[in-house]
mmCIF file with all atom_site columns, C-alpha atoms and ligand atoms in Angstrom:
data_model
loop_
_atom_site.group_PDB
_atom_site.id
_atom_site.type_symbol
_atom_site.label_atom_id
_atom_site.label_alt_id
_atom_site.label_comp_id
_atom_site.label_asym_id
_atom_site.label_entity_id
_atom_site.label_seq_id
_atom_site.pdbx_PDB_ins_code
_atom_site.Cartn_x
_atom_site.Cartn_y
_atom_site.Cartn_z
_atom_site.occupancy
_atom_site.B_iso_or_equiv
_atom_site.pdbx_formal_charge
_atom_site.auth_seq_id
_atom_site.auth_comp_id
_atom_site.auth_asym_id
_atom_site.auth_atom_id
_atom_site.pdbx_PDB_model_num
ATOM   1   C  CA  . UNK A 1 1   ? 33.379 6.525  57.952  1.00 0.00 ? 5   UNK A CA  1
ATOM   2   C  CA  . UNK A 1 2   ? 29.930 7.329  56.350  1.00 0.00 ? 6   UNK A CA  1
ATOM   3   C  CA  . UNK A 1 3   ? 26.986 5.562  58.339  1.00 0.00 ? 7   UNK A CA  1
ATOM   4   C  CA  . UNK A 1 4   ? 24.472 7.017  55.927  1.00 0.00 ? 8   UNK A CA  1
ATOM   5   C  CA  . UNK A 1 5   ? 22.192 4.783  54.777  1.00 0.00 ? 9   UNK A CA  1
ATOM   6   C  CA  . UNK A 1 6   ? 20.611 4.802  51.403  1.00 0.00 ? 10  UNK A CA  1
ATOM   7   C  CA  . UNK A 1 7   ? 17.620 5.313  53.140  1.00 0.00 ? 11  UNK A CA  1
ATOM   8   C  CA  . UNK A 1 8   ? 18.703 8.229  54.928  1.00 0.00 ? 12  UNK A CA  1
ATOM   9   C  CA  . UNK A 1 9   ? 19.851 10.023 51.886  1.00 0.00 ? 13  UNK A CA  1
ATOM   10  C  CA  . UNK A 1 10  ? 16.207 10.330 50.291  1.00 0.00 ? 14  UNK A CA  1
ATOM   11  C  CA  . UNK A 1 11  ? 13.968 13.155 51.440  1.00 0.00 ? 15  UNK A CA  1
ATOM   12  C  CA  . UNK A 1 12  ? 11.840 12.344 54.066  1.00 0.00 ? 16  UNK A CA  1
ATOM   13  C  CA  . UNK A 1 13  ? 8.868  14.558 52.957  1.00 0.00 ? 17  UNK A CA  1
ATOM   14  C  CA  . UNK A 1 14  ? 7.220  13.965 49.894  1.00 0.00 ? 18  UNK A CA  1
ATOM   15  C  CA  . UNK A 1 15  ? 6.710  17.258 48.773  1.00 0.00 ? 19  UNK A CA  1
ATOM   16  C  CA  . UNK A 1 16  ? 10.093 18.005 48.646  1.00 0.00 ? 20  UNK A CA  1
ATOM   17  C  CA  . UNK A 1 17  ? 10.556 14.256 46.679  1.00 0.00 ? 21  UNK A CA  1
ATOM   18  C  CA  . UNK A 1 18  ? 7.858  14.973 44.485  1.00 0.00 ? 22  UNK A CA  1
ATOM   19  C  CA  . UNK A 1 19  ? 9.911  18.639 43.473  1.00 0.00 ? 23  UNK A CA  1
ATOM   20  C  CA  . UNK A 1 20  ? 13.176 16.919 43.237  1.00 0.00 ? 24  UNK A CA  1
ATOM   21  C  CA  . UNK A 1 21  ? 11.817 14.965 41.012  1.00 0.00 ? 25  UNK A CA  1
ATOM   22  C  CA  . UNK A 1 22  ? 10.211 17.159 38.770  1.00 0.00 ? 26  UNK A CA  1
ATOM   23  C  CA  . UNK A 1 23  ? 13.323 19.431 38.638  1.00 0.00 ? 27  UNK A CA  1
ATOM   24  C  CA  . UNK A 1 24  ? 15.871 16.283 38.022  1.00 0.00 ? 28  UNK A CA  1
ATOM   25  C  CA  . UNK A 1 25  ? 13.070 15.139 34.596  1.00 0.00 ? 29  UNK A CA  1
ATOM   26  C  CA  . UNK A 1 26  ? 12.759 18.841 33.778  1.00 0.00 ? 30  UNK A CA  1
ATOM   27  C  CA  . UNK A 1 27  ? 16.609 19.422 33.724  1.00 0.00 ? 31  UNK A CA  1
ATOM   28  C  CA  . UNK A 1 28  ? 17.756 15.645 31.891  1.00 0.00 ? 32  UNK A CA  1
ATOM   29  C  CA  . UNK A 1 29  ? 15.009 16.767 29.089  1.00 0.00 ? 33  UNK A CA  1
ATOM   30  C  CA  . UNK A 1 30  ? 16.418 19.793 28.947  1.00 0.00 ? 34  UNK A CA  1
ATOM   31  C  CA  . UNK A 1 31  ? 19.911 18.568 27.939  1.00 0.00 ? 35  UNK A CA  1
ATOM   32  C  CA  . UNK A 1 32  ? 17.933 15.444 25.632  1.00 0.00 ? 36  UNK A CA  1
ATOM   33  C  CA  . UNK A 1 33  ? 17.029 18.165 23.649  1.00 0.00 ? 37  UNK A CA  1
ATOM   34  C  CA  . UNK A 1 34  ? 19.838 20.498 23.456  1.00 0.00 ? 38  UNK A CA  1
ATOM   35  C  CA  . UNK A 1 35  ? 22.190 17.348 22.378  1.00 0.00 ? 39  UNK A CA  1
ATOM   36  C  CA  . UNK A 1 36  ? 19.282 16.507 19.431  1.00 0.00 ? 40  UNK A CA  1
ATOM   37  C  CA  . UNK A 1 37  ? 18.542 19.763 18.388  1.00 0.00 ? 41  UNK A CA  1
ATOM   38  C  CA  . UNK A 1 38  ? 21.889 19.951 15.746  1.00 0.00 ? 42  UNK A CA  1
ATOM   39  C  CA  . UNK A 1 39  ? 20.770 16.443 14.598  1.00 0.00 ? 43  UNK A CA  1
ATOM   40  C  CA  . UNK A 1 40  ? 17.558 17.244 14.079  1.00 0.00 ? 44  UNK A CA  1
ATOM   41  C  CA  . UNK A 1 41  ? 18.408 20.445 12.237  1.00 0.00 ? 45  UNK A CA  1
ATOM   42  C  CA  . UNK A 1 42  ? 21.122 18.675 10.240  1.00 0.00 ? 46  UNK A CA  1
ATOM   43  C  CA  . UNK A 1 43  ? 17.952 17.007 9.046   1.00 0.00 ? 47  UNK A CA  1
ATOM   44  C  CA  . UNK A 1 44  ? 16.596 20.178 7.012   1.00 0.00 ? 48  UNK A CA  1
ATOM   45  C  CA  . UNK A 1 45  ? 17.957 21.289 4.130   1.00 0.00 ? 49  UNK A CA  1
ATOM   46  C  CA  . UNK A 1 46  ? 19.674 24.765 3.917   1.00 0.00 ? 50  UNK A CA  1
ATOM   47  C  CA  . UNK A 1 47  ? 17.523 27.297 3.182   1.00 0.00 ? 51  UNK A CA  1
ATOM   48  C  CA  . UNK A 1 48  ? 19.580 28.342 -0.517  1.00 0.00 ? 52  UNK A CA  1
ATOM   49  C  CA  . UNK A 1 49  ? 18.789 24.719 -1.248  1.00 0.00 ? 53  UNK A CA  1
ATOM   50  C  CA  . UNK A 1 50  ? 15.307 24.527 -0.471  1.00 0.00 ? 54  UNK A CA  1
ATOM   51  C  CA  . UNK A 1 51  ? 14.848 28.052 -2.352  1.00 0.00 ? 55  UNK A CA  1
ATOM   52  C  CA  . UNK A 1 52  ? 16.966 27.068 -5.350  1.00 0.00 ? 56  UNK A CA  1
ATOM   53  C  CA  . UNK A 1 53  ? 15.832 23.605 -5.978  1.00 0.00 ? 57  UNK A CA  1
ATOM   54  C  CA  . UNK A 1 54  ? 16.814 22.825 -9.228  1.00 0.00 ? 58  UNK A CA  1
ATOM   55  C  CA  . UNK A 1 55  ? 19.777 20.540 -10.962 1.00 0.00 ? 59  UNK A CA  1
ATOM   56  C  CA  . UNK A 1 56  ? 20.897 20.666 -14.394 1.00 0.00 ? 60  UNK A CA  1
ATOM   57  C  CA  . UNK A 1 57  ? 21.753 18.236 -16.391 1.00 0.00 ? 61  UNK A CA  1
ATOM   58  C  CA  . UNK A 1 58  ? 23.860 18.177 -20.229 1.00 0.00 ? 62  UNK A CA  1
ATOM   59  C  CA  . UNK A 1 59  ? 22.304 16.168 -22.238 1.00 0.00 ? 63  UNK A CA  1
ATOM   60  C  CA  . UNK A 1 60  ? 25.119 16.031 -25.371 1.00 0.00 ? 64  UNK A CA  1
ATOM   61  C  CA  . UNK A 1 61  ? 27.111 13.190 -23.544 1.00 0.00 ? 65  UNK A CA  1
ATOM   62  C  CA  . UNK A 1 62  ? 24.421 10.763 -22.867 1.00 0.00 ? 66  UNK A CA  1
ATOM   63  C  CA  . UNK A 1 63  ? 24.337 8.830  -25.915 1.00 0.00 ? 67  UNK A CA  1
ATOM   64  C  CA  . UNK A 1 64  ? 21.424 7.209  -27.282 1.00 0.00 ? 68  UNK A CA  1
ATOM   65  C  CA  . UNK A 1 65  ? 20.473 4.305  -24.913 1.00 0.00 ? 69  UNK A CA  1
ATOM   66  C  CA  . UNK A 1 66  ? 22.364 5.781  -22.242 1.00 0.00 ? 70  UNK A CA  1
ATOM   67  C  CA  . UNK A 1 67  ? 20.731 6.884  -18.638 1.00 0.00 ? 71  UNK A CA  1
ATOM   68  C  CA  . UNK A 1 68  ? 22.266 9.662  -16.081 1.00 0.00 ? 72  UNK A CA  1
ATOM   69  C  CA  . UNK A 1 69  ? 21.781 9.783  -12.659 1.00 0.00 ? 73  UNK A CA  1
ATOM   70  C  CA  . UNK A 1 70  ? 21.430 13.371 -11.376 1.00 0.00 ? 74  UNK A CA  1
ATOM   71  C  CA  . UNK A 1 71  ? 20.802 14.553 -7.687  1.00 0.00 ? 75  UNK A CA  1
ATOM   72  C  CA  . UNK A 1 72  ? 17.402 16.824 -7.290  1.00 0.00 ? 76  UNK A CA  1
ATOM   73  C  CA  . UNK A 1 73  ? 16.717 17.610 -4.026  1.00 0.00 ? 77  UNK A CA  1
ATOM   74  C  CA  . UNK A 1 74  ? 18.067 14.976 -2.267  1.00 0.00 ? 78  UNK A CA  1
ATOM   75  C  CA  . UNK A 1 75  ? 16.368 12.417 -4.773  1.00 0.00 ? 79  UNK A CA  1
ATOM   76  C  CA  . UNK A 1 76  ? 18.370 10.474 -7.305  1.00 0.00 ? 80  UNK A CA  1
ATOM   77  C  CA  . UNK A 1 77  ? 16.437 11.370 -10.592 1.00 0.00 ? 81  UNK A CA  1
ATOM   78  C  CA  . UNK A 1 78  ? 17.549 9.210  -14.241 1.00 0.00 ? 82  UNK A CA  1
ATOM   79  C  CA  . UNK A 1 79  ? 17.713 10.877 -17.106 1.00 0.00 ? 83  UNK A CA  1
ATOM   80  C  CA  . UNK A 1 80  ? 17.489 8.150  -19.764 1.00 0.00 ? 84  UNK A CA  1
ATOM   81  C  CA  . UNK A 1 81  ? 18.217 8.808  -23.708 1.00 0.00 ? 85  UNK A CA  1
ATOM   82  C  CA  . UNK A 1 82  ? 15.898 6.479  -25.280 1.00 0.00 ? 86  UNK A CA  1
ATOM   83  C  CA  . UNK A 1 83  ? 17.008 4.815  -28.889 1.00 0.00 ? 87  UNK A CA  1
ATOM   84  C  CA  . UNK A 1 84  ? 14.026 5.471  -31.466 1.00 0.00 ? 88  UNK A CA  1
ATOM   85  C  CA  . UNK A 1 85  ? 13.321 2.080  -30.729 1.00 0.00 ? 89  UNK A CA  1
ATOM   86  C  CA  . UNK A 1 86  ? 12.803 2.379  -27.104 1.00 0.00 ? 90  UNK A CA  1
ATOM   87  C  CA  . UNK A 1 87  ? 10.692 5.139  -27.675 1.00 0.00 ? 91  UNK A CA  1
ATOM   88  C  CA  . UNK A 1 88  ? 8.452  4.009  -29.960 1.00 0.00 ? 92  UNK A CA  1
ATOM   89  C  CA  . UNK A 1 89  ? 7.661  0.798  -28.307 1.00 0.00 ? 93  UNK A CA  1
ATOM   90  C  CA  . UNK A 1 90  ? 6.912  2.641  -25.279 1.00 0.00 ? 94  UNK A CA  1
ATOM   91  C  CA  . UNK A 1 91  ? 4.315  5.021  -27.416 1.00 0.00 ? 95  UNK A CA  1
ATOM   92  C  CA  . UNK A 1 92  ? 2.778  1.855  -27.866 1.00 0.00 ? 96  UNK A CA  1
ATOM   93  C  CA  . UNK A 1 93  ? 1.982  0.652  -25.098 1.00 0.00 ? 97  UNK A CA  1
ATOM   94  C  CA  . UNK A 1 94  ? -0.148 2.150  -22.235 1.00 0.00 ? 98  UNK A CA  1
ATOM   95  C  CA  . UNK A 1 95  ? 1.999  0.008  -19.642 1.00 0.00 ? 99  UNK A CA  1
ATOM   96  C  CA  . UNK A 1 96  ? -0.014 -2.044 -17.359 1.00 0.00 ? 100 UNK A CA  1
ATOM   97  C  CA  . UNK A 1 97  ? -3.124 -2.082 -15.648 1.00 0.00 ? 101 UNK A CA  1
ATOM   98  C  CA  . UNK A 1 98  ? -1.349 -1.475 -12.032 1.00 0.00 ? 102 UNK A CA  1
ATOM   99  C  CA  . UNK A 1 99  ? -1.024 2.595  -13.321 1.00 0.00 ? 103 UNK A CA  1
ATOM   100 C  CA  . UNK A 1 100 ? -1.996 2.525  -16.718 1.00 0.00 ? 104 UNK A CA  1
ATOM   101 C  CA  . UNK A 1 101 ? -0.656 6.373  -18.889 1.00 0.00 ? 105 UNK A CA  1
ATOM   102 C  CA  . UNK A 1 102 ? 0.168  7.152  -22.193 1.00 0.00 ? 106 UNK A CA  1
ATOM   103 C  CA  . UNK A 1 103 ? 4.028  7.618  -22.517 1.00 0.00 ? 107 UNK A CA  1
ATOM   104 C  CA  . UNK A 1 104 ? 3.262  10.691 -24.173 1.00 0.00 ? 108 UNK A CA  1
ATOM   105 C  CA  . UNK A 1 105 ? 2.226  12.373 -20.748 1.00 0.00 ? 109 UNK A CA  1
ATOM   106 C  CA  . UNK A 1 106 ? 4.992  11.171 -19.240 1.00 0.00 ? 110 UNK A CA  1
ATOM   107 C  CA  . UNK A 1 107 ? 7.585  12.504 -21.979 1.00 0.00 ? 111 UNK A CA  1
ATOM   108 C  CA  . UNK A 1 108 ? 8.066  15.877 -23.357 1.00 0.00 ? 112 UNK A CA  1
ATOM   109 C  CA  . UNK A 1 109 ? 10.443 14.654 -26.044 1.00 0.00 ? 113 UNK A CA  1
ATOM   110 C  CA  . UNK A 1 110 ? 9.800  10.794 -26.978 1.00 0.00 ? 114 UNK A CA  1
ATOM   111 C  CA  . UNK A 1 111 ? 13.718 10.032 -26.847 1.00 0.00 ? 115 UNK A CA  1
ATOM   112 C  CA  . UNK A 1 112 ? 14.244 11.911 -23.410 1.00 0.00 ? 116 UNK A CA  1
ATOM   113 C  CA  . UNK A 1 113 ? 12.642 10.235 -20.109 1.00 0.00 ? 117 UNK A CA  1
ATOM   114 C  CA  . UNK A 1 114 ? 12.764 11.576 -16.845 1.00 0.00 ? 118 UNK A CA  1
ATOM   115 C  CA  . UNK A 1 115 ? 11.706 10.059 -13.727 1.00 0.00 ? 119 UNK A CA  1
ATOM   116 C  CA  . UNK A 1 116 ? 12.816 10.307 -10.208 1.00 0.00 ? 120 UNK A CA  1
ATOM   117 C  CA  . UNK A 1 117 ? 14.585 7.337  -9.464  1.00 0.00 ? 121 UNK A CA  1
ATOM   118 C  CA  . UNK A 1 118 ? 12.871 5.863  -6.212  1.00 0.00 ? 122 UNK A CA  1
ATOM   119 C  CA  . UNK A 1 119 ? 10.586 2.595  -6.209  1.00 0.00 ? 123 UNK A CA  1
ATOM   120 C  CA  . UNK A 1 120 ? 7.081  3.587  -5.374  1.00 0.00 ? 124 UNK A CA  1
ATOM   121 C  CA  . UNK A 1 121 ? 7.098  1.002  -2.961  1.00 0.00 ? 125 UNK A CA  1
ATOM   122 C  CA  . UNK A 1 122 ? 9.084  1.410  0.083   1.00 0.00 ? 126 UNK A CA  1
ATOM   123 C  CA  . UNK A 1 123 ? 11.813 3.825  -1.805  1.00 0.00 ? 127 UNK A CA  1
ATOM   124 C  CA  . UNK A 1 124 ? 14.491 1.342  -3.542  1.00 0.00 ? 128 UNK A CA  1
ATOM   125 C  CA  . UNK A 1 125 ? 16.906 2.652  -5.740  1.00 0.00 ? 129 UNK A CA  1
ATOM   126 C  CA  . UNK A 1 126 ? 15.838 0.776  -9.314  1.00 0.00 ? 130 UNK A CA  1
ATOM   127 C  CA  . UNK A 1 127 ? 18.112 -0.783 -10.898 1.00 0.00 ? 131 UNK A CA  1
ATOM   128 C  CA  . UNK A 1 128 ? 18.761 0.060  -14.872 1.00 0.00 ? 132 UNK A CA  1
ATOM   129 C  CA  . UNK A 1 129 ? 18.554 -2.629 -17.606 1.00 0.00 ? 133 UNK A CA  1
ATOM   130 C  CA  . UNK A 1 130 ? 17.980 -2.323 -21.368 1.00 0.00 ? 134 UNK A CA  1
ATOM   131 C  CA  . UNK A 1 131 ? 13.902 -2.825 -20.934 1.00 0.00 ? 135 UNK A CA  1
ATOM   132 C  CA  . UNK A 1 132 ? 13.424 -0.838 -17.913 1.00 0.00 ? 136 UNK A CA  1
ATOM   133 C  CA  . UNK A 1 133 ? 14.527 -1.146 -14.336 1.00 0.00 ? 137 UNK A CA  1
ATOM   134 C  CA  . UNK A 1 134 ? 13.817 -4.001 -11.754 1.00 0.00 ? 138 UNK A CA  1
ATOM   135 C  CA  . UNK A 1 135 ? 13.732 -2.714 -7.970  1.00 0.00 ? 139 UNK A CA  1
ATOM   136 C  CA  . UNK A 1 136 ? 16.072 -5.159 -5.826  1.00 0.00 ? 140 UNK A CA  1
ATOM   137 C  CA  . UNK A 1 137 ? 13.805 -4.601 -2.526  1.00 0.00 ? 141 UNK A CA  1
ATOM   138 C  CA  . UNK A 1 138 ? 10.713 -6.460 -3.246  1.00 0.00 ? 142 UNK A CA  1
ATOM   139 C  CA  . UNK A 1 139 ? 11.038 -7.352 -7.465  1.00 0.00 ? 143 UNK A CA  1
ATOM   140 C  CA  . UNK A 1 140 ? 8.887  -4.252 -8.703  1.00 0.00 ? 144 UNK A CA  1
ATOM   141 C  CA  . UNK A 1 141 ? 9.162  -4.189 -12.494 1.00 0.00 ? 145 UNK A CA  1
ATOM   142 C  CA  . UNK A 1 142 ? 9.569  -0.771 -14.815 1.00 0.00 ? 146 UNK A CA  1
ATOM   143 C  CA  . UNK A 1 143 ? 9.555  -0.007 -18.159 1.00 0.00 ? 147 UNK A CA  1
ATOM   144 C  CA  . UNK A 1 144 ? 11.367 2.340  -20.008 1.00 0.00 ? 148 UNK A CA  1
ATOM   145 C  CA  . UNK A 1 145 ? 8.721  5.084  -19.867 1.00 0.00 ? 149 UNK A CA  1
ATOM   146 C  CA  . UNK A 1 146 ? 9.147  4.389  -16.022 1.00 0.00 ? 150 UNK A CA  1
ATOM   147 C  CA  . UNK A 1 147 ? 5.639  2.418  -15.494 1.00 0.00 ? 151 UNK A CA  1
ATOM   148 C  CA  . UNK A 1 148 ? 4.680  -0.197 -13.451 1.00 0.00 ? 152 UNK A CA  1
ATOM   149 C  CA  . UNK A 1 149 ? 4.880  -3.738 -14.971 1.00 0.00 ? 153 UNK A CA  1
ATOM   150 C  CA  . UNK A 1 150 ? 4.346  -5.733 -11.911 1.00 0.00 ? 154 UNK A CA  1
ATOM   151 C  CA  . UNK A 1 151 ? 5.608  -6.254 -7.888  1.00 0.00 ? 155 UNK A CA  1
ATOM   152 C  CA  . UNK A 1 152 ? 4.085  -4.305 -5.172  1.00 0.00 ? 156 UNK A CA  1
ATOM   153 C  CA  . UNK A 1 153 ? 4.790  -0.946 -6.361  1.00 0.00 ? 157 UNK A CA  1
ATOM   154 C  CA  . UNK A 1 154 ? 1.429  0.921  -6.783  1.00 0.00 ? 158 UNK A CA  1
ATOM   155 C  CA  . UNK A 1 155 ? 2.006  3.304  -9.349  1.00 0.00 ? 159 UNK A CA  1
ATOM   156 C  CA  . UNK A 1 156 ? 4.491  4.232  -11.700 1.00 0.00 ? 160 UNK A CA  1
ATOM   157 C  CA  . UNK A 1 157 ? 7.757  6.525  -11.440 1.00 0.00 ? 161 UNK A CA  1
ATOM   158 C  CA  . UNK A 1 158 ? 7.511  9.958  -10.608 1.00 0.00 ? 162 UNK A CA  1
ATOM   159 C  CA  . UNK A 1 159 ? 7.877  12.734 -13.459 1.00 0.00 ? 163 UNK A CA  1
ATOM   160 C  CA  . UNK A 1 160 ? 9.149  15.832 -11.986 1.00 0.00 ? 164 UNK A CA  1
ATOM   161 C  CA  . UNK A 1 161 ? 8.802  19.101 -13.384 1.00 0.00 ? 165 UNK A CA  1
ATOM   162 C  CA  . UNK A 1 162 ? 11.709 19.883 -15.713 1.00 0.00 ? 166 UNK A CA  1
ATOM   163 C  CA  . UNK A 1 163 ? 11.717 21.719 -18.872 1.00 0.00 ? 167 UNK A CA  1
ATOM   164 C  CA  . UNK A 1 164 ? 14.821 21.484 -21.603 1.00 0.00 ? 168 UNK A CA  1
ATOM   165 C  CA  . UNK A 1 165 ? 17.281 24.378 -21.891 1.00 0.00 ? 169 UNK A CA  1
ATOM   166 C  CA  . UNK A 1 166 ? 18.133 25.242 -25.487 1.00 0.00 ? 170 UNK A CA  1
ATOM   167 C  CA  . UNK A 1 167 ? 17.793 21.571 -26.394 1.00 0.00 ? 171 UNK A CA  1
ATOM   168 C  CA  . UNK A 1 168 ? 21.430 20.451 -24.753 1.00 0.00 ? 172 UNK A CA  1
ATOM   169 C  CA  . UNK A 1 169 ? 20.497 20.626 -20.833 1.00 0.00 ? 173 UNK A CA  1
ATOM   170 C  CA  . UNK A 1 170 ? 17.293 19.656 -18.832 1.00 0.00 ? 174 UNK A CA  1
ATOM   171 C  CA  . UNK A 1 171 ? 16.690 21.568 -15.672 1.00 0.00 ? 175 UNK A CA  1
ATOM   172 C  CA  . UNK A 1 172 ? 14.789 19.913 -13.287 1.00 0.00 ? 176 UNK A CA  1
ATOM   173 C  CA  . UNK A 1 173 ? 12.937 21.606 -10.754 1.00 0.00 ? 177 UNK A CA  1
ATOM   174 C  CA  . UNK A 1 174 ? 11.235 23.966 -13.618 1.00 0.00 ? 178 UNK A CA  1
ATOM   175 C  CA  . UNK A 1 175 ? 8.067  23.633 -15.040 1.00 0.00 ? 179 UNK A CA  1
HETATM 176 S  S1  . FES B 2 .   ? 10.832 -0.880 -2.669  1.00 0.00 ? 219 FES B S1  1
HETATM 177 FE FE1 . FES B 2 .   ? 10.701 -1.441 -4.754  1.00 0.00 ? 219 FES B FE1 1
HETATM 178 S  S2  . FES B 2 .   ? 9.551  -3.202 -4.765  1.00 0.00 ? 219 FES B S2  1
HETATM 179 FE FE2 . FES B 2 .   ? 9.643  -2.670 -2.685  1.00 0.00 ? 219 FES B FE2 1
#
């Protein structure tokens, strides 16, 4: 039969509670941060990634019209194959007052648009119609240059660097 009590069991001095203590928080964040550490390196992309950085797309199957979705460093990015009438409404137009630009900075060929595909809000994947895109998080409106129209997102899609490869592929990641 045990007749410890609980009491019993704890240290009498204080010291020595005091250094138990310590020792018991230094060891249990010890193993917090062993078990994390593979999660939060998971979290980082491998280095051949980070140093290559680049996805490329062929542009002879997109037909006029027609958008791609490509992955870019993690990022969904659309490539969208504007009809000549797409494009030249959007040379047009400046967009709207929210982030007002000229499609023609935005485009290096007027029936080729690039943008990277995440709301400038809170990071919704838009959602492709024939005028634009409409975010489903919080109704932010785009147009087919990839500006602003209206909702809370502040300021238009992102243009990443890409440059076109021999006119039939766009590598993005490339100035
Ligand atoms: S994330 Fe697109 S409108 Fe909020």
């Amino acid at each position: 039969m045990n007749d410890m009590t609980d009491e019993s069991r704890k240290p009498s001095d204080p010291k020595r509670r005091e250094f138990l203590g310590k020792v018991t928080g230094a060891v249990a964040g010890a193993g917090v941060a062993a078990a994390c550490w593979p999660f939060v390196r998971s979290m980082y992309p491998a280095a051949d990634i980070l140093e290559k950085g680049t996805s490329t797309i062929k542009l002879g199957n997109i037909a006029p019209g027609e958008m791609k979705t490509v992955a870019w460093r993690g990022k969904p990015v659309f490539v969208l194959h504007r009809t000549d009438e797409q494009a030249e409404r959007m040379m047009r137009s400046e967009g709207s007052n929210k982030d007002p630009q000229s499609d023609e900075l935005r485009v290096q060929k007027p029936d080729w648009l690039v943008v990277v595909g995440l709301c400038t809000h809170l990071g919704c994947v838009p959602v492709r119609h024939s005028d634009g895109w409409s975010c489903p998080c919080h109704g932010s409106e785009f147009d087919n240059s990839g500006r602003v129209l209206k909702g809370p997102a502040p300021t238009n899609l992102m243009v990443p660097d890409y440059r076109f490869d021999d006119d039939d592929a766009i590598v993005i990641g490339e100035a």
